[in-house]
Tab-separated table of C-alpha atoms in Angstrom:
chain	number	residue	atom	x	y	z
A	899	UNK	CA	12.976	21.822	-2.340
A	900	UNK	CA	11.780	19.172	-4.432
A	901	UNK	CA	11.363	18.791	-8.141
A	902	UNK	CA	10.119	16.988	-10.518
A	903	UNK	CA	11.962	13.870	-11.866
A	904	UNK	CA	9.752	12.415	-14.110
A	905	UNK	CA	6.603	13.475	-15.559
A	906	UNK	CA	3.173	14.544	-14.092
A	907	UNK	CA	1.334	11.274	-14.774
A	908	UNK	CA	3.889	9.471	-12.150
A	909	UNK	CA	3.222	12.070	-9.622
A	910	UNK	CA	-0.514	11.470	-10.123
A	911	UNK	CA	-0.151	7.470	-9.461
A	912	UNK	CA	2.393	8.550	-6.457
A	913	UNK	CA	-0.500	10.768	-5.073
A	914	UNK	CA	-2.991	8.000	-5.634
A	915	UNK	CA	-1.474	5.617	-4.116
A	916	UNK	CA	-0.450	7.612	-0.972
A	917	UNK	CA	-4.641	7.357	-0.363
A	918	UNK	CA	-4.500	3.942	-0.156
A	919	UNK	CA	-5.011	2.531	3.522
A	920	UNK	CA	-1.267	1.247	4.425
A	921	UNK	CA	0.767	3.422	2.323
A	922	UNK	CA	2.159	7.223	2.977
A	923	UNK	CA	3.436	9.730	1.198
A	924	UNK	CA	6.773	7.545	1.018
A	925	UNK	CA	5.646	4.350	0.718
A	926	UNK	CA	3.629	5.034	-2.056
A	927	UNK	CA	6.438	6.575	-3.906
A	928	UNK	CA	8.126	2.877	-3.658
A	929	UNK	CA	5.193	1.520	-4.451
A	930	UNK	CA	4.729	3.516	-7.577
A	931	UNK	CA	8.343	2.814	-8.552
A	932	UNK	CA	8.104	-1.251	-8.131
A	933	UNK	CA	4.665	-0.658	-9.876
A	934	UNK	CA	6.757	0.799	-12.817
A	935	UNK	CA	9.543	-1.537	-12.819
A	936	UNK	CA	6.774	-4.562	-12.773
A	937	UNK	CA	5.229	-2.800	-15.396
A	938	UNK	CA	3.814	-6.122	-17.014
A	939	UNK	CA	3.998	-8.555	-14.055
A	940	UNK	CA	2.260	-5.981	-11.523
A	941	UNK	CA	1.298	-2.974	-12.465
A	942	UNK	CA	-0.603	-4.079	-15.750
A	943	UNK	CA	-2.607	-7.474	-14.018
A	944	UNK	CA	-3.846	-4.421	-11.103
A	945	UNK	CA	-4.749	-2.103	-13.316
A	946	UNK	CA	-6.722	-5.053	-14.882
A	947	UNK	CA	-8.378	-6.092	-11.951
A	948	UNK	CA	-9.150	-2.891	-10.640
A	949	UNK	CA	-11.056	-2.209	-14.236
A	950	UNK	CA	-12.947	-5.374	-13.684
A	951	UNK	CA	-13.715	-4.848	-10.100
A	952	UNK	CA	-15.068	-1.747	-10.729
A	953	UNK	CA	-17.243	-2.766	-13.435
A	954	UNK	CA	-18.772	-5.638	-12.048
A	955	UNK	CA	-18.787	-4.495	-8.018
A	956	UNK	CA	-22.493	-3.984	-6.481
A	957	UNK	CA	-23.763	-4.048	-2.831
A	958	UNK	CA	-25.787	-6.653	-2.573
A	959	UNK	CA	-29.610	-5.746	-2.127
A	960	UNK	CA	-30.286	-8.398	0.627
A	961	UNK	CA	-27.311	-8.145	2.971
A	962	UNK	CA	-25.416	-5.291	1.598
A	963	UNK	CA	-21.963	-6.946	1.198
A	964	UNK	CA	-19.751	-5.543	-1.794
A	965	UNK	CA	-19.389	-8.081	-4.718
A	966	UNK	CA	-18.852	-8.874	-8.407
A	967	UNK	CA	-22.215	-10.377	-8.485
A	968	UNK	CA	-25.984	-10.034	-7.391
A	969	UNK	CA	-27.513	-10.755	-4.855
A	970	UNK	CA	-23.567	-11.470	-3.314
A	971	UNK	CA	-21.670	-14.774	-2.822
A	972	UNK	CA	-22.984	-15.189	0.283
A	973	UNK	CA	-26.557	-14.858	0.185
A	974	UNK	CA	-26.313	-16.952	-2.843
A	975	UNK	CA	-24.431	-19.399	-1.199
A	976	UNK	CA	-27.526	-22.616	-0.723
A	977	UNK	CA	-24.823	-24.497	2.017
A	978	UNK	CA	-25.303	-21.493	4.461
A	979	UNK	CA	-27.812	-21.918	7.506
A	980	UNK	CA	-30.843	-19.573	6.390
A	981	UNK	CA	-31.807	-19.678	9.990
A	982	UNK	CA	-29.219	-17.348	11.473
A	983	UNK	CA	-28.422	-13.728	10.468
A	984	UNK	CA	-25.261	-11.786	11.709
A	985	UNK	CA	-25.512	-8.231	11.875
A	986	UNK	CA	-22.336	-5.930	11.052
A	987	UNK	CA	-21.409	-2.495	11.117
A	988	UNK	CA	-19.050	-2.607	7.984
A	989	UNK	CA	-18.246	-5.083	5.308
A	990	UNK	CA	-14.787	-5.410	6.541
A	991	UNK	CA	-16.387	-7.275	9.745
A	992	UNK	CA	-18.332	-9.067	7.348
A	993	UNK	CA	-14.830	-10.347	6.200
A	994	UNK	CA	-13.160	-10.532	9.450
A	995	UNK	CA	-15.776	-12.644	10.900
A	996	UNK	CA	-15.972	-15.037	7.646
A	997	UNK	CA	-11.831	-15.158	8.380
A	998	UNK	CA	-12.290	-16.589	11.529
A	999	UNK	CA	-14.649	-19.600	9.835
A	1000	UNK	CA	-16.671	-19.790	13.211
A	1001	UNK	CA	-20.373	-19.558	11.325
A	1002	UNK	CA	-21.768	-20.382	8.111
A	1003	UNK	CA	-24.155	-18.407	8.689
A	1004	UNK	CA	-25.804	-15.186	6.489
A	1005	UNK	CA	-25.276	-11.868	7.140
A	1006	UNK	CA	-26.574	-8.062	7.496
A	1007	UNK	CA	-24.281	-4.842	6.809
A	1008	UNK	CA	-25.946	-2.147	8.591
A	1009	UNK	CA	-23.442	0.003	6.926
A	1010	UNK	CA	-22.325	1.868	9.860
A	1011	UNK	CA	-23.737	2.851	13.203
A	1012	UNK	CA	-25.769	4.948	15.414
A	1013	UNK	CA	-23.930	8.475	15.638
A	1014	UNK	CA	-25.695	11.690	16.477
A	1015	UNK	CA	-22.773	13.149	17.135
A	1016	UNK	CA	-21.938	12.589	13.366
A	1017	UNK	CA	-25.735	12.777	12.357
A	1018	UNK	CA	-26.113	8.972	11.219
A	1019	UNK	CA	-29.353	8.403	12.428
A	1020	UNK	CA	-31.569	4.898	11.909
A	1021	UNK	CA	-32.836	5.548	8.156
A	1022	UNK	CA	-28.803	6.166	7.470
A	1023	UNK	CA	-28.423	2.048	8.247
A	1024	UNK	CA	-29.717	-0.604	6.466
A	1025	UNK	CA	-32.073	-1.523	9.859
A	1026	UNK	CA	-35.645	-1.406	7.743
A	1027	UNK	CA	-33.977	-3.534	5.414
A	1028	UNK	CA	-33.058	-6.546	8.558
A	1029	UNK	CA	-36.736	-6.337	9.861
A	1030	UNK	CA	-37.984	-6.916	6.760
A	1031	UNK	CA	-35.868	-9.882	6.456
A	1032	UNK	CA	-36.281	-11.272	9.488
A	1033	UNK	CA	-40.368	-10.754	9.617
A	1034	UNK	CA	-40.146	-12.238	5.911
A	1035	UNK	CA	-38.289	-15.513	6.876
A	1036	UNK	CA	-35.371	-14.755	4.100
A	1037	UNK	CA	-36.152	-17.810	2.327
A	1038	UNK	CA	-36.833	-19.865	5.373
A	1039	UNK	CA	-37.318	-19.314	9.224
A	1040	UNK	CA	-34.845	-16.640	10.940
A	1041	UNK	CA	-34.459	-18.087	14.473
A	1042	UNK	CA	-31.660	-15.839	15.335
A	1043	UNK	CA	-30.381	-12.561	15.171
A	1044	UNK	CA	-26.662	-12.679	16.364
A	1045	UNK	CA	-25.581	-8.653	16.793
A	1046	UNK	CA	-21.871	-8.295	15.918
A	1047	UNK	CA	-21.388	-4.650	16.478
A	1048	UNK	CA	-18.372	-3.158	17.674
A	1049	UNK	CA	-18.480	-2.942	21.497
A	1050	UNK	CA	-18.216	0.922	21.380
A	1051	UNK	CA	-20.443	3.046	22.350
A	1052	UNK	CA	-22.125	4.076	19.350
A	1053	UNK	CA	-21.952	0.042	18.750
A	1054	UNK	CA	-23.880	-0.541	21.538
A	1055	UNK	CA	-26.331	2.190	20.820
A	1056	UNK	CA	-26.977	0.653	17.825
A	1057	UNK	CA	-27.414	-3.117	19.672
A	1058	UNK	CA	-29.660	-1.473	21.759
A	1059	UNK	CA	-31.931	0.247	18.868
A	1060	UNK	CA	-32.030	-2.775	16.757
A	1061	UNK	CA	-32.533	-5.507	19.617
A	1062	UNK	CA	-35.944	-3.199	20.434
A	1063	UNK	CA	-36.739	-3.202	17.233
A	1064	UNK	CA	-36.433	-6.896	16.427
A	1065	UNK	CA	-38.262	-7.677	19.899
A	1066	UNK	CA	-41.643	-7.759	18.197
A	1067	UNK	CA	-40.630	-10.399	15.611
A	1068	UNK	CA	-40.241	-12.798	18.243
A	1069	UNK	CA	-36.942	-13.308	16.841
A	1070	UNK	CA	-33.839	-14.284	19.465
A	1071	UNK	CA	-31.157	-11.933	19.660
A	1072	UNK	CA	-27.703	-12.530	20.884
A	1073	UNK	CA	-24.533	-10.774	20.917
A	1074	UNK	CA	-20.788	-11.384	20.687
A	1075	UNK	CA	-19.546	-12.637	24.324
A	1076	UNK	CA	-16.730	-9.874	26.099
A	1077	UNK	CA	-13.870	-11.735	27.359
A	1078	UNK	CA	-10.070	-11.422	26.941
A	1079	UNK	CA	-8.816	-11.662	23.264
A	1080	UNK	CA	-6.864	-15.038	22.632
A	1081	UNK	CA	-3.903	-14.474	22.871
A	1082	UNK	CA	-3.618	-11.571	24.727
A	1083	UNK	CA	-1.642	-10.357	28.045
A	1084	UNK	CA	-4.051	-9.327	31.082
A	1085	UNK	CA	-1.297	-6.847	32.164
A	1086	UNK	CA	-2.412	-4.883	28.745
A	1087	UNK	CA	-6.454	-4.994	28.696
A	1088	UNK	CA	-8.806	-2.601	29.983
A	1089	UNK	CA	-10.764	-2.754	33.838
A	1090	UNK	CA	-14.148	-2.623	31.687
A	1091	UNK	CA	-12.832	-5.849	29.511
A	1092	UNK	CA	-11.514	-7.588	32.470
A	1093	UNK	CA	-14.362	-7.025	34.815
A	1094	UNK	CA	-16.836	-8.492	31.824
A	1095	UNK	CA	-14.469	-11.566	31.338
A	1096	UNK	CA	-14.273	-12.185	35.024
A	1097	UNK	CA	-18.266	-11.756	34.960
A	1098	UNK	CA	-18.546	-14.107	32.202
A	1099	UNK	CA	-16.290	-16.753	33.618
A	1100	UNK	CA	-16.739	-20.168	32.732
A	1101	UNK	CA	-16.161	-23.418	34.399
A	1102	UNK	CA	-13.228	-26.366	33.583
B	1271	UNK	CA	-10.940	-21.929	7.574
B	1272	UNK	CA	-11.480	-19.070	5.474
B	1273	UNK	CA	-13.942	-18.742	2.572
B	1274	UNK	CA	-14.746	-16.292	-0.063
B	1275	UNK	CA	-17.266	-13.813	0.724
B	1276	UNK	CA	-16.713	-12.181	-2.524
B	1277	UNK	CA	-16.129	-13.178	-6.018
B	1278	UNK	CA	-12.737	-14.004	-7.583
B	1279	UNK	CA	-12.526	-11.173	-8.943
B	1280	UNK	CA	-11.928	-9.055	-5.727
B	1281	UNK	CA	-9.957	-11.480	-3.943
B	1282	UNK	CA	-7.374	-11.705	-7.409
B	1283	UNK	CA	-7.055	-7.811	-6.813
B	1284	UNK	CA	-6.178	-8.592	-2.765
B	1285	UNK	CA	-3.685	-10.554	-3.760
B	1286	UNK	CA	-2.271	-8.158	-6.271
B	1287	UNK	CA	-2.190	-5.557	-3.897
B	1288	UNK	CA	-0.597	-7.610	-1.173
B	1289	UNK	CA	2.333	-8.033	-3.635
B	1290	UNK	CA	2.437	-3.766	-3.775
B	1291	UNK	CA	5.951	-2.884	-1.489
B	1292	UNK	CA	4.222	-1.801	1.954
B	1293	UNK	CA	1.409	-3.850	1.871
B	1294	UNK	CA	1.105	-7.407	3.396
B	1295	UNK	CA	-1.935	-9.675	3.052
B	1296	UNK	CA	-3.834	-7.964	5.814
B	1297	UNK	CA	-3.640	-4.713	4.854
B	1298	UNK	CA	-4.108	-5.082	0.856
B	1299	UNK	CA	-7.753	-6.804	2.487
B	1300	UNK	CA	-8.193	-2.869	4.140
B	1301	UNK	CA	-7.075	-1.417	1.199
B	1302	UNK	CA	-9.015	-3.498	-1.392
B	1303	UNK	CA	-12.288	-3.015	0.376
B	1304	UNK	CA	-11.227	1.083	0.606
B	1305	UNK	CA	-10.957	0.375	-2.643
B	1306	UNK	CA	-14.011	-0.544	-3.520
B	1307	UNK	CA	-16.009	1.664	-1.293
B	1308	UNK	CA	-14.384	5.064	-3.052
B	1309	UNK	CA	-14.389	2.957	-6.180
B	1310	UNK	CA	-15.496	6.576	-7.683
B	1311	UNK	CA	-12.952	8.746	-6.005
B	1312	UNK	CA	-10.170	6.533	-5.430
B	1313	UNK	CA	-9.559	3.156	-7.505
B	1314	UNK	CA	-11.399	4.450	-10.835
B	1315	UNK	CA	-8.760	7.495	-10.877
B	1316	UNK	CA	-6.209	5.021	-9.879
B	1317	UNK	CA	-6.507	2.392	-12.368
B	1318	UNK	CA	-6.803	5.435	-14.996
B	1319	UNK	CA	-3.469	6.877	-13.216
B	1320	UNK	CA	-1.759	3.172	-13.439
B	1321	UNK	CA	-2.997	2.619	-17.597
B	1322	UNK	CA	-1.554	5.579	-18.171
B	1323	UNK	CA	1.811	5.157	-16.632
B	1324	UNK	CA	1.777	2.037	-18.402
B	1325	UNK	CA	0.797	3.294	-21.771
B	1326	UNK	CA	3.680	5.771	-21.990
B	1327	UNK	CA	6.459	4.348	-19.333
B	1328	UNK	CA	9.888	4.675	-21.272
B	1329	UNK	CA	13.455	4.008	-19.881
B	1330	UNK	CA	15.533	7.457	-20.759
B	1331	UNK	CA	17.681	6.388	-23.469
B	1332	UNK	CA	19.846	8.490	-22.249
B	1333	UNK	CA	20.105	8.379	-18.275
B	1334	UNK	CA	18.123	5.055	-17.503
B	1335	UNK	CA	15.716	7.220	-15.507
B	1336	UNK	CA	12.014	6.140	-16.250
B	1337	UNK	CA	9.410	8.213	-17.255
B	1338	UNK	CA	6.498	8.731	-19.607
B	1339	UNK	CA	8.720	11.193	-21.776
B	1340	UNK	CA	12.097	10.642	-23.677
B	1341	UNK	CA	14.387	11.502	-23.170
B	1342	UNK	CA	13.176	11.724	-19.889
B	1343	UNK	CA	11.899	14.814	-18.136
B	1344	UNK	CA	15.647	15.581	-16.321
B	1345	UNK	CA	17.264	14.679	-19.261
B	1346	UNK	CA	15.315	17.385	-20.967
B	1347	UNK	CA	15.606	19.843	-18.696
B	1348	UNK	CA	17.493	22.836	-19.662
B	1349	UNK	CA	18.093	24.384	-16.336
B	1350	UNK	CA	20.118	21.429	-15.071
B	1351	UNK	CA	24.148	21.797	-14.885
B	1352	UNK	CA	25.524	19.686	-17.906
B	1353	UNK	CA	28.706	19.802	-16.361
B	1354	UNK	CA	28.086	16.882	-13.594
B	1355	UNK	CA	26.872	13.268	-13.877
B	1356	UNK	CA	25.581	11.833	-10.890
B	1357	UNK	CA	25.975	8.208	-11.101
B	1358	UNK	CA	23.818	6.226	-9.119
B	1359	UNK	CA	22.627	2.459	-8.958
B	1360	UNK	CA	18.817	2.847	-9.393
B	1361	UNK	CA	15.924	4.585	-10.199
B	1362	UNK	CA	14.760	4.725	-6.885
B	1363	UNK	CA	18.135	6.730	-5.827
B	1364	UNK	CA	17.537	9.818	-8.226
B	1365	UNK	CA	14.284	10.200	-6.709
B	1366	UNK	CA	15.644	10.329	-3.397
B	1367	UNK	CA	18.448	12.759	-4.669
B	1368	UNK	CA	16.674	15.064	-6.133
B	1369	UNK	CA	14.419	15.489	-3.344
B	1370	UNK	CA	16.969	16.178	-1.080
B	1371	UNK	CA	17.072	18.968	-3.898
B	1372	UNK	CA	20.941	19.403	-2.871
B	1373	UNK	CA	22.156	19.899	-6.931
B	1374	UNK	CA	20.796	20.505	-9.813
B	1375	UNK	CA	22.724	18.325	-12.256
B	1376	UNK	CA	21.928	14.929	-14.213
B	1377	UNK	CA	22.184	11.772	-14.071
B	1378	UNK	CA	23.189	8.131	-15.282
B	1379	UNK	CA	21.267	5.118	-13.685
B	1380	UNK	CA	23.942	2.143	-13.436
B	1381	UNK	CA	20.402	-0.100	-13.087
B	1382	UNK	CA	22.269	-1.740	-9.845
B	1383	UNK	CA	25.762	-2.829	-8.541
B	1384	UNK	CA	28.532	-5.195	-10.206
B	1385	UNK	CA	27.597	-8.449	-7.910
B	1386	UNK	CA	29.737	-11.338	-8.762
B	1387	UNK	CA	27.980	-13.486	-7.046
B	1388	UNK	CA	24.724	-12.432	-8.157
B	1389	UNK	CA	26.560	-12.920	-11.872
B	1390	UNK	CA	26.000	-9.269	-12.316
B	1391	UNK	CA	28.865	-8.033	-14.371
B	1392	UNK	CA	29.659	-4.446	-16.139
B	1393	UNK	CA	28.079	-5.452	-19.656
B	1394	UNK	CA	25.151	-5.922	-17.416
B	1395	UNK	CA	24.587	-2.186	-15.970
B	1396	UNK	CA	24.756	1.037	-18.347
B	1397	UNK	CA	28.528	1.594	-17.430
B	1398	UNK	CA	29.255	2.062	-21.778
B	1399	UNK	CA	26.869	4.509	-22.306
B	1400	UNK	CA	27.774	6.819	-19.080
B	1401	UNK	CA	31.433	6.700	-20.999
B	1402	UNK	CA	30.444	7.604	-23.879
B	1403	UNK	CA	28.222	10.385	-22.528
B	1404	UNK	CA	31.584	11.479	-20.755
B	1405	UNK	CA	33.637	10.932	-24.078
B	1406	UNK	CA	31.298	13.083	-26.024
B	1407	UNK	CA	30.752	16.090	-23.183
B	1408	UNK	CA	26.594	15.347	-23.423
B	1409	UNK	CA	25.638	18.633	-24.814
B	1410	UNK	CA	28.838	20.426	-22.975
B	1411	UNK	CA	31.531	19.724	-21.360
B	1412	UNK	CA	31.497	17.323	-18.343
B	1413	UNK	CA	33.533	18.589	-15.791
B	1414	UNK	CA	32.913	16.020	-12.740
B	1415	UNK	CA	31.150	12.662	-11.996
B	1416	UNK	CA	29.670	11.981	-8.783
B	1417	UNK	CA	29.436	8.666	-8.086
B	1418	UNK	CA	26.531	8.200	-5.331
B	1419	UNK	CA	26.408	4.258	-5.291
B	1420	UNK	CA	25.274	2.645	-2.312
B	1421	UNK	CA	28.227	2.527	0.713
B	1422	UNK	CA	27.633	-1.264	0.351
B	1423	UNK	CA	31.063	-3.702	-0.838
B	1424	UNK	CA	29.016	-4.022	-4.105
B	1425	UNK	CA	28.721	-0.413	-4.267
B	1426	UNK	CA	31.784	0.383	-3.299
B	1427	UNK	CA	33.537	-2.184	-5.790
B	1428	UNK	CA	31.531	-0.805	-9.177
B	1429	UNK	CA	32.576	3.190	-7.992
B	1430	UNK	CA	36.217	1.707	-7.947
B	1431	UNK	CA	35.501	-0.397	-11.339
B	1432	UNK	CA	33.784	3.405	-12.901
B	1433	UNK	CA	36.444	5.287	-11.604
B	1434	UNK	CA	39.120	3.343	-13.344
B	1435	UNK	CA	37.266	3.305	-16.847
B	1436	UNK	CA	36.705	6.890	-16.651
B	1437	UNK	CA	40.296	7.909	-15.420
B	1438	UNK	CA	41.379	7.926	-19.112
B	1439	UNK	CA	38.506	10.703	-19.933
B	1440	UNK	CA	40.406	12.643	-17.429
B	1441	UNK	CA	37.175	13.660	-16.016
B	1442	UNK	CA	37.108	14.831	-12.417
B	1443	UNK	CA	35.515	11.911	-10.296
B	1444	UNK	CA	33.722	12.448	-6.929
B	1445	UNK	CA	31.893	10.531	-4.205
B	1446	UNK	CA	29.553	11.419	-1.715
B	1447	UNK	CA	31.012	11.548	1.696
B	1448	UNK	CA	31.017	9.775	4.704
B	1449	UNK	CA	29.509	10.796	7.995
B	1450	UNK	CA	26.709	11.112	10.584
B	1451	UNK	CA	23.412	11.217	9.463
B	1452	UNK	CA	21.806	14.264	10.724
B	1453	UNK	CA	19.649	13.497	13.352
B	1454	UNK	CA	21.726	10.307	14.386
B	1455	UNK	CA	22.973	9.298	17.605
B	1456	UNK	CA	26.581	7.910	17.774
B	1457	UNK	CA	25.525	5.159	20.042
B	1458	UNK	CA	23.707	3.719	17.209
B	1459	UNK	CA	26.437	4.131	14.415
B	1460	UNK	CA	28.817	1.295	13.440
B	1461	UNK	CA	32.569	1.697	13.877
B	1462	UNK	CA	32.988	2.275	10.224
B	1463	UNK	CA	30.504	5.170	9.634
B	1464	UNK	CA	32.429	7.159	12.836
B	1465	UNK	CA	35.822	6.246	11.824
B	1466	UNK	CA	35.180	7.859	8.470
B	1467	UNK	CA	33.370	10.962	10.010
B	1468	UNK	CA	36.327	11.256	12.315
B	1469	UNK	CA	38.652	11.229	9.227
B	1470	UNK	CA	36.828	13.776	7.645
B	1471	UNK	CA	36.174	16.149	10.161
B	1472	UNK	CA	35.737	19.904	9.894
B	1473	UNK	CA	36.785	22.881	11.635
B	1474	UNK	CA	33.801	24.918	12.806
C-alpha cells in the first residue's frame, strides 16, 4: 500500500516518464527524482528542448523524415548523391542507417509496412509519394532504388509491392544483402540467415 | 561516421535525454524519436508535466523532502504518527519507504552520509534541524527516531554520529534491522548480512 509522498504534479512527470521507451515504472521514478534534483542543469534545458522540438518538428514532405525544418536536413543537404534513394520502413532506420555512414545517399520513409493483418494497406505508406519521385527525377536522375525494409515478412511484402511498382519506371532496384551480422556467433543465428549467407558467399 | 539527419535541435534533446538515469545514448535516440512521433500524447504533456515540477519544486523546510508544496505534502499530513522520525539519507529513500507502506510516520532527509573523504561533514547534512525538531516535540511529542541510513560504513558512521547528539534529548533511537531479504538466497549473501540475521534470529 502505497501513498503519496509528494504532490500530484510529481506523480504526473513519474507517470510520464514511465511511457518513455527505456524506462519502467521504477526507473522513471529515479528518473523523475534526478530530474528534480537537476532541476536547473537537467530538468529545465529538457523541458526547453522538448518545447522547441515540438514547435519547430515537421515530417518532411519529400522523404518523410521528422525534423526542425522543411523540406528536412537531408533532402536539403546539396552534398548528397540525388541519384540514389533508400527506402525505409521507419525514421528510426532512417537514423540507424545514416549511423552506420555507409551512403550519402537520400532517402524515403514509407512510414511503416504492408500489414493486412493490422489493416495497413498501400495508400497507409508513403509509396505514391516514391513513384512520384522517382518518375519525376527528384531534382536530377534516380538511377536506383535501394529497398531497406526489414527482412520480415510483412518487410518483404512490402519489397515485393513496391519493386512491382517501380518496375515500370525503369528504375533499378536493389535490396540489403542477408548474411551474418558482424560480429556475431554462428552458434546463435537462424537456419534461414545462415542458409542465405552461405548462398551469398563470396570469394577471398 | 555519423551525421545529422536532423536539426540541432533534436539531437541537443538526445543528448539531454541520454543524461536521464536509465537511459544511455542508444536508447535516449528510441526515446527521442518516440518522442517526437507522440509529440501530442506524450512529450507535449511531458514537457508541461516537467515546467510544472519546475515552477513549484520546493525543499520541505521542514523534512528536506521535495515537493511542489511546503511544507511538503507528508509534512502536512495529519494522519501521520508525530511521534516517530524516520531519518534517512535521501530523497530517494522516503520514496522507497513509504512505498513499502510499512509506517505511517515522518521524516527528516539527512541529504546524504557524513563522508570524510568526500569532505562531507555534519554542518553539511540537516543533522541541526532534525535536533531541534526532536528538542521542540514537532507538533507533539517525539517518542522514537528511526534511523534508516544506508548499511554502508558511511551510513553506519553518521547513525552512530545522530545517535550520540540525540542521546541528550533522551529520545528513544532505533535502526532498521539486519537480515535476509525476502526472496534471497543465502548462497548469494555476504558473511556479514547472515551473521547479523543469525544474531537476530526469531523463534517461530
Amino acid at each position: 500500500m502505497a501513498r503519496a509522498v509528494a504532490g500530484p504534479e510529481i506523480e504526473r512527470l513519474v507517470q510520464l516518464l514511465a511511457r518513455v521507451p527505456g524506462l519502467g515504472p521504477r526507473s522513471a521514478r529515479r528518473a523523475a527524482l534526478q530530474l528534480i534534483k537537476k532541476r536547473e542543469s537537467l530538468m529545465a534545458p529538457l523541458a526547453g528542448a522538448m518545447e522547441e522540438v515540438l514547435g519547430k518538428i515537421e515530417t518532411c514532405p519529400v522523404c518523410g523524415n521528422l525534423d526542425v525544418r522543411s523540406p528536412c536536413l537531408v533532402c536539403s543537404d546539396p552534398t548528397r548523391d540525388p541519384t540514389l534513394i533508400i527506402v525505409v520502413a521507419d525514421v528510426s532506420d532512417l537514423w540507424a542507417l545514416e549511423r552506420s555512414g555507409a551512403m550519402n545517399a537520400r532517402y524515403h520513409v514509407l512510414g511503416g509496412t504492408l500489414s493486412p493483418l493490422d489493416g495497413i494497406g498501400p495508400d497507409d505508406l508513403n509509396i505514391a509519394s516514391l513513384i512520384g519521385r522517382v518518375r519525376a527525377g527528384d531534382g536530377g536522375v534516380v538511377g536506383e532504388v535501394l529497398l531497406a525494409l526489414p527482412a520480415t515478412v510483412d518487410g518483404q511484402t512490402t519489397a515485393h509491392f513496391v519493386t512491382e511498382l517501380l518496375r515500370e519506371t525503369g528504375v533499378k532496384v536493389t535490396r540489403l544483402a542477408h548474411g551474418v551480422p558482424v560480429g556475431g556467433e554462428l552458434d546463435y543465428l537462424d537456419e534461414g540467415t545462415l542458409s542465405a549467407a552461405i548462398r551469398a558467399r563470396t570469394t577471398l
